[in-house]
Amino acid sequence: MDRILSFIVRIVVWLSGFAKPLSRLGLARFESHTQGQPLKILLVGYNGARNTGADARVVALVQQLQQAMGAHTSELTVMTLDMDNVAGYFSKQIKLLHFSTVFVLKLMRACSQHHVAILCEGSTLTPTFAEALCVFFCEAAGVMRRQGKPCMAYGSEVGSLSGWLARLSSDMCRDTYFMVRTEESLRNLQALGLKGHVGTDTAWTFESSADDESWARQCLIQAGWDGKQPLMGVAPLNPFCWPVRPSIGRWLKAQLTRDFSLQYDKFYFFSDSAERRLQFEHYLQAMAAATNKYSKEHDAFVVVLGMEKLDASVCEQLARRLDGKHAIFTSKTNDVFQMTSLLRQLSILLTSRYHASVLSMEKACPIVAVSIDARLNGVMREVELADGYLHHANDEDLENRITNSLRIAGEHEQEISEAIKRHLSEYKRKTKAMSQFFTTWLKTQF
């Protein structure tokens, strides 16, 4: 069905080329920029799903663009899956545009009514979580190209694509400029025949306030932390339920059985099999056992963090396996500022979520990663932690690997902290350079 969706997108992109002449007849809405008019910029991303990382990226990006461009030269619109879930994230000057997973026509109209599009999701052209997400960004890029409007992918990741998805990306994104996050993404981008250069993630400049930090400490104390114990953070996910794929058959079955446990949204369902369930059990048991050993040896209070709303059930399953004192905090009930402030209280972090590592690095705590994500692999290599502290969810003997890494991290805490601080300053320098490049690039486009 994803492939069928790609054919529909190709047709819609072609039709979008008629928006301008139809607008003259009052049959469509189309925006063309005129000199002296504020630029209408559409931020196309995966916001409003209570994904802490996706929200942090866009909040930070909006701040970066406002600082670089000035408040009166542009009108920024952020696409969101849920208006309530992003309430309070942006100033009143920022417009919000609701969309859903049935996005094709709404996205075409949104692009038609803006002058510039920014693809602002980290997993822009990576099928790890959903091929449909790639198609979504390809449509935005394709409509902007068809209508002769500029489009940029900002701090994006590009995976190793093949087949129909590679062809779609090459066709739709041929005029999109990519500021990718890693050298590996740049190589993958060039293999598609697309253009860009290496930047970094936008979330490095995300800030939590003193009030947020105070709130986090108070919540931890209320949850049982004594205020002195080391805080061990664990940010799990289900590595084996991805990618999400559409299925009419599974949707019909869910309607008949009333079992929606594997439904992501509408026709989209998580991957599932007996083998995947066994792999997840192995992962969960290894994460819990290693956490129990570390928390017992160091008298640590464990903070289980659900970075994505979907991680809430995984956090609960992990917590049931924990022996010592612990608390669960998830983005289902805590916003991006609260989740970030919790991450910045930690003494050590065990994570399978990329943005848990990014947002915790402001306080430079040691990190051990158990990854399914090229982004997490990349950042661990960049901050020189991959050799001793990066593992993969399907590794054999995973429990012992994690346990050894946690022990070594505790012994080399100062060394790790210094490496993180050194790279963090470079990341922040790159984010500033990206916003400067963007403003210069915009001038060449108009």
Tab-separated table of N, CA and C in Angstrom, residues 335-413:
chain	number	residue	atom	x	y	z
A	335	ASP	N	5.266	17.327	28.730
A	335	ASP	CA	5.623	17.970	27.476
A	335	ASP	C	7.130	17.961	27.245
A	336	VAL	N	7.546	18.539	26.128
A	336	VAL	CA	8.947	18.469	25.718
A	336	VAL	C	9.869	19.177	26.713
A	337	PHE	N	9.402	20.252	27.327
A	337	PHE	CA	10.227	20.968	28.302
A	337	PHE	C	10.399	20.143	29.580
A	338	GLN	N	9.346	19.482	29.995
A	338	GLN	CA	9.405	18.659	31.195
A	338	GLN	C	10.275	17.421	30.988
A	339	MET	N	10.106	16.748	29.852
A	339	MET	CA	10.918	15.559	29.579
A	339	MET	C	12.403	15.918	29.482
A	340	THR	N	12.697	17.056	28.859
A	340	THR	CA	14.091	17.482	28.736
A	340	THR	C	14.686	17.813	30.096
A	341	SER	N	13.916	18.485	30.936
A	341	SER	CA	14.426	18.837	32.263
A	341	SER	C	14.688	17.601	33.110
A	342	LEU	N	13.893	16.550	32.922
A	342	LEU	CA	14.145	15.284	33.625
A	342	LEU	C	15.449	14.651	33.142
A	343	LEU	N	15.649	14.662	31.825
A	343	LEU	CA	16.890	14.104	31.266
A	343	LEU	C	18.125	14.822	31.814
A	344	ARG	N	17.982	16.095	32.105
A	344	ARG	CA	19.124	16.894	32.532
A	344	ARG	C	19.382	16.829	34.039
A	345	GLN	N	18.671	15.913	34.723
A	345	GLN	CA	18.965	15.647	36.130
A	345	GLN	C	19.805	14.380	36.300
A	346	LEU	N	20.002	13.618	35.214
A	346	LEU	CA	20.545	12.265	35.322
A	346	LEU	C	22.034	12.229	35.626
A	347	SER	N	22.436	11.127	36.266
A	347	SER	CA	23.851	10.834	36.498
A	347	SER	C	24.406	9.945	35.392
A	348	ILE	N	23.527	9.116	34.802
A	348	ILE	CA	23.922	8.224	33.707
A	348	ILE	C	22.660	7.862	32.935
A	349	LEU	N	22.806	7.606	31.632
A	349	LEU	CA	21.652	7.322	30.778
A	349	LEU	C	21.890	6.058	29.964
A	350	LEU	N	20.913	5.149	30.010
A	350	LEU	CA	20.864	3.979	29.136
A	350	LEU	C	19.705	4.224	28.171
A	351	THR	N	19.990	4.329	26.883
A	351	THR	CA	18.949	4.771	25.959
A	351	THR	C	18.914	4.006	24.643
A	352	SER	N	17.689	3.843	24.140
A	352	SER	CA	17.478	3.398	22.762
A	352	SER	C	16.881	4.514	21.923
A	353	ARG	N	16.652	5.659	22.523
A	353	ARG	CA	16.098	6.822	21.834
A	353	ARG	C	17.200	7.839	21.555
A	354	TYR	N	17.322	8.206	20.280
A	354	TYR	CA	18.356	9.131	19.842
A	354	TYR	C	18.265	10.471	20.558
A	355	HIS	N	17.074	11.055	20.612
A	355	HIS	CA	16.976	12.391	21.183
A	355	HIS	C	17.088	12.397	22.707
A	356	ALA	N	16.940	11.266	23.346
A	356	ALA	CA	17.251	11.212	24.772
A	356	ALA	C	18.732	11.504	24.979
A	357	SER	N	19.571	10.961	24.101
A	357	SER	CA	21.011	11.228	24.198
A	357	SER	C	21.311	12.687	23.880
A	358	VAL	N	20.698	13.222	22.822
A	358	VAL	CA	20.956	14.609	22.417
A	358	VAL	C	20.567	15.589	23.524
A	359	LEU	N	19.374	15.431	24.058
A	359	LEU	CA	18.865	16.395	25.038
A	359	LEU	C	19.527	16.256	26.403
A	360	SER	N	20.078	15.086	26.706
A	360	SER	CA	20.774	14.904	27.989
A	360	SER	C	22.185	15.483	27.963
A	361	MET	N	22.758	15.669	26.775
A	361	MET	CA	24.166	16.039	26.667
A	361	MET	C	24.469	17.451	27.164
A	362	GLU	N	23.438	18.250	27.346
A	362	GLU	CA	23.657	19.577	27.921
A	362	GLU	C	24.301	19.469	29.304
A	363	LYS	N	24.005	18.382	30.027
A	363	LYS	CA	24.605	18.153	31.346
A	363	LYS	C	25.725	17.112	31.296
A	364	ALA	N	26.021	16.615	30.093
A	364	ALA	CA	27.209	15.772	29.844
A	364	ALA	C	27.284	14.544	30.733
A	365	CYS	N	26.154	13.880	30.959
A	365	CYS	CA	26.200	12.637	31.732
A	365	CYS	C	26.620	11.484	30.819
A	366	PRO	N	27.270	10.442	31.358
A	366	PRO	CA	27.651	9.289	30.540
A	366	PRO	C	26.439	8.628	29.894
A	367	ILE	N	26.640	8.095	28.676
A	367	ILE	CA	25.547	7.495	27.912
A	367	ILE	C	25.954	6.106	27.432
A	368	VAL	N	25.045	5.145	27.595
A	368	VAL	CA	25.171	3.817	26.999
A	368	VAL	C	23.971	3.638	26.088
A	369	ALA	N	24.197	3.260	24.834
A	369	ALA	CA	23.129	3.179	23.839
A	369	ALA	C	22.885	1.750	23.390
A	370	VAL	N	21.609	1.405	23.248
A	370	VAL	CA	21.196	0.133	22.643
A	370	VAL	C	20.314	0.512	21.466
A	371	SER	N	20.836	0.389	20.255
A	371	SER	CA	20.300	1.114	19.105
A	371	SER	C	19.628	0.241	18.058
A	372	ILE	N	18.609	0.849	17.388
A	372	ILE	CA	18.121	0.358	16.092
A	372	ILE	C	18.204	1.500	15.076
A	373	ASP	N	18.773	2.603	15.465
A	373	ASP	CA	18.620	3.877	14.764
A	373	ASP	C	19.980	4.390	14.289
A	374	ALA	N	20.088	4.642	12.992
A	374	ALA	CA	21.345	5.159	12.442
A	374	ALA	C	21.728	6.488	13.072
A	375	ARG	N	20.733	7.271	13.482
A	375	ARG	CA	21.028	8.562	14.113
A	375	ARG	C	21.731	8.359	15.454
A	376	LEU	N	21.267	7.384	16.235
A	376	LEU	CA	21.891	7.098	17.523
A	376	LEU	C	23.288	6.523	17.325
A	377	ASN	N	23.428	5.649	16.339
A	377	ASN	CA	24.768	5.135	16.008
A	377	ASN	C	25.706	6.284	15.670
A	378	GLY	N	25.197	7.220	14.856
A	378	GLY	CA	26.033	8.312	14.391
A	378	GLY	C	26.494	9.234	15.504
A	379	VAL	N	25.576	9.614	16.393
A	379	VAL	CA	25.968	10.556	17.446
A	379	VAL	C	26.915	9.897	18.444
A	380	MET	N	26.754	8.603	18.674
A	380	MET	CA	27.678	7.912	19.579
A	380	MET	C	29.082	7.852	18.981
A	381	ARG	N	29.162	7.690	17.658
A	381	ARG	CA	30.477	7.728	16.998
A	381	ARG	C	31.073	9.129	17.063
A	382	GLU	N	30.248	10.126	16.830
A	382	GLU	CA	30.734	11.510	16.780
A	382	GLU	C	31.292	11.978	18.118
A	383	VAL	N	30.680	11.548	19.217
A	383	VAL	CA	31.166	11.980	20.535
A	383	VAL	C	32.149	10.966	21.127
A	384	GLU	N	32.630	10.059	20.266
A	384	GLU	CA	33.704	9.124	20.624
A	384	GLU	C	33.302	8.134	21.714
A	385	LEU	N	32.026	7.717	21.698
A	385	LEU	CA	31.555	6.756	22.685
A	385	LEU	C	31.162	5.414	22.072
A	386	ALA	N	31.252	5.287	20.758
A	386	ALA	CA	30.751	4.080	20.099
A	386	ALA	C	31.512	2.826	20.507
A	387	ASP	N	32.813	2.909	20.638
A	387	ASP	CA	33.613	1.701	20.881
A	387	ASP	C	33.227	0.976	22.163
A	388	GLY	N	33.004	1.706	23.229
A	388	GLY	CA	32.724	1.031	24.485
A	388	GLY	C	31.294	1.081	24.947
A	389	TYR	N	30.475	1.925	24.284
A	389	TYR	CA	29.166	2.213	24.870
A	389	TYR	C	27.993	2.109	23.899
A	390	LEU	N	28.228	1.600	22.681
A	390	LEU	CA	27.156	1.447	21.691
A	390	LEU	C	26.904	-0.026	21.418
A	391	HIS	N	25.661	-0.446	21.576
A	391	HIS	CA	25.243	-1.819	21.293
A	391	HIS	C	23.993	-1.778	20.423
A	392	HIS	N	23.568	-2.940	19.962
A	392	HIS	CA	22.403	-3.009	19.094
A	392	HIS	C	21.371	-3.962	19.690
A	393	ALA	N	20.114	-3.676	19.425
A	393	ALA	CA	19.026	-4.345	20.132
A	393	ALA	C	19.011	-5.855	19.926
A	394	ASN	N	19.548	-6.328	18.806
A	394	ASN	CA	19.543	-7.772	18.552
A	394	ASN	C	20.897	-8.427	18.811
A	395	ASP	N	21.792	-7.730	19.525
A	395	ASP	CA	23.092	-8.318	19.879
A	395	ASP	C	22.907	-9.541	20.774
A	396	GLU	N	23.748	-10.539	20.560
A	396	GLU	CA	23.784	-11.661	21.492
A	396	GLU	C	24.472	-11.212	22.782
A	397	ASP	N	24.115	-11.872	23.872
A	397	ASP	CA	24.712	-11.548	25.176
A	397	ASP	C	24.533	-10.069	25.505
A	398	LEU	N	23.372	-9.529	25.173
A	398	LEU	CA	23.126	-8.097	25.313
A	398	LEU	C	23.203	-7.643	26.770
A	399	GLU	N	22.685	-8.454	27.672
A	399	GLU	CA	22.697	-8.068	29.087
A	399	GLU	C	24.104	-7.805	29.591
A	400	ASN	N	25.017	-8.712	29.302
A	400	ASN	CA	26.394	-8.536	29.774
A	400	ASN	C	27.087	-7.368	29.082
A	401	ARG	N	26.784	-7.162	27.812
A	401	ARG	CA	27.373	-6.038	27.091
A	401	ARG	C	26.960	-4.698	27.727
A	402	ILE	N	25.657	-4.587	28.015
A	402	ILE	CA	25.169	-3.354	28.643
A	402	ILE	C	25.772	-3.195	30.037
A	403	THR	N	25.786	-4.275	30.797
A	403	THR	CA	26.313	-4.238	32.169
A	403	THR	C	27.762	-3.772	32.190
A	404	ASN	N	28.574	-4.323	31.296
A	404	ASN	CA	29.984	-3.933	31.230
A	404	ASN	C	30.142	-2.460	30.845
A	405	SER	N	29.315	-2.009	29.893
A	405	SER	CA	29.406	-0.607	29.467
A	405	SER	C	29.007	0.346	30.588
A	406	LEU	N	27.968	-0.016	31.331
A	406	LEU	CA	27.550	0.826	32.451
A	406	LEU	C	28.643	0.895	33.516
A	407	ARG	N	29.279	-0.230	33.765
A	407	ARG	CA	30.362	-0.254	34.762
A	407	ARG	C	31.536	0.606	34.305
A	408	ILE	N	31.935	0.454	33.038
A	408	ILE	CA	33.065	1.233	32.512
A	408	ILE	C	32.727	2.721	32.479
A	409	ALA	N	31.463	3.041	32.123
A	409	ALA	CA	31.048	4.448	32.076
A	409	ALA	C	31.169	5.091	33.452
A	410	GLY	N	30.803	4.336	34.479
A	410	GLY	CA	30.929	4.863	35.836
A	410	GLY	C	32.373	5.134	36.214
A	411	GLU	N	33.283	4.306	35.703
A	411	GLU	CA	34.700	4.465	36.019
A	411	GLU	C	35.352	5.587	35.221
A	412	HIS	N	34.759	5.961	34.068
A	412	HIS	CA	35.352	6.979	33.200
A	412	HIS	C	34.416	8.177	33.033
A	413	GLU	N	33.678	8.486	34.070
A	413	GLU	CA	32.677	9.536	33.989
A	413	GLU	C	33.276	10.880	33.572
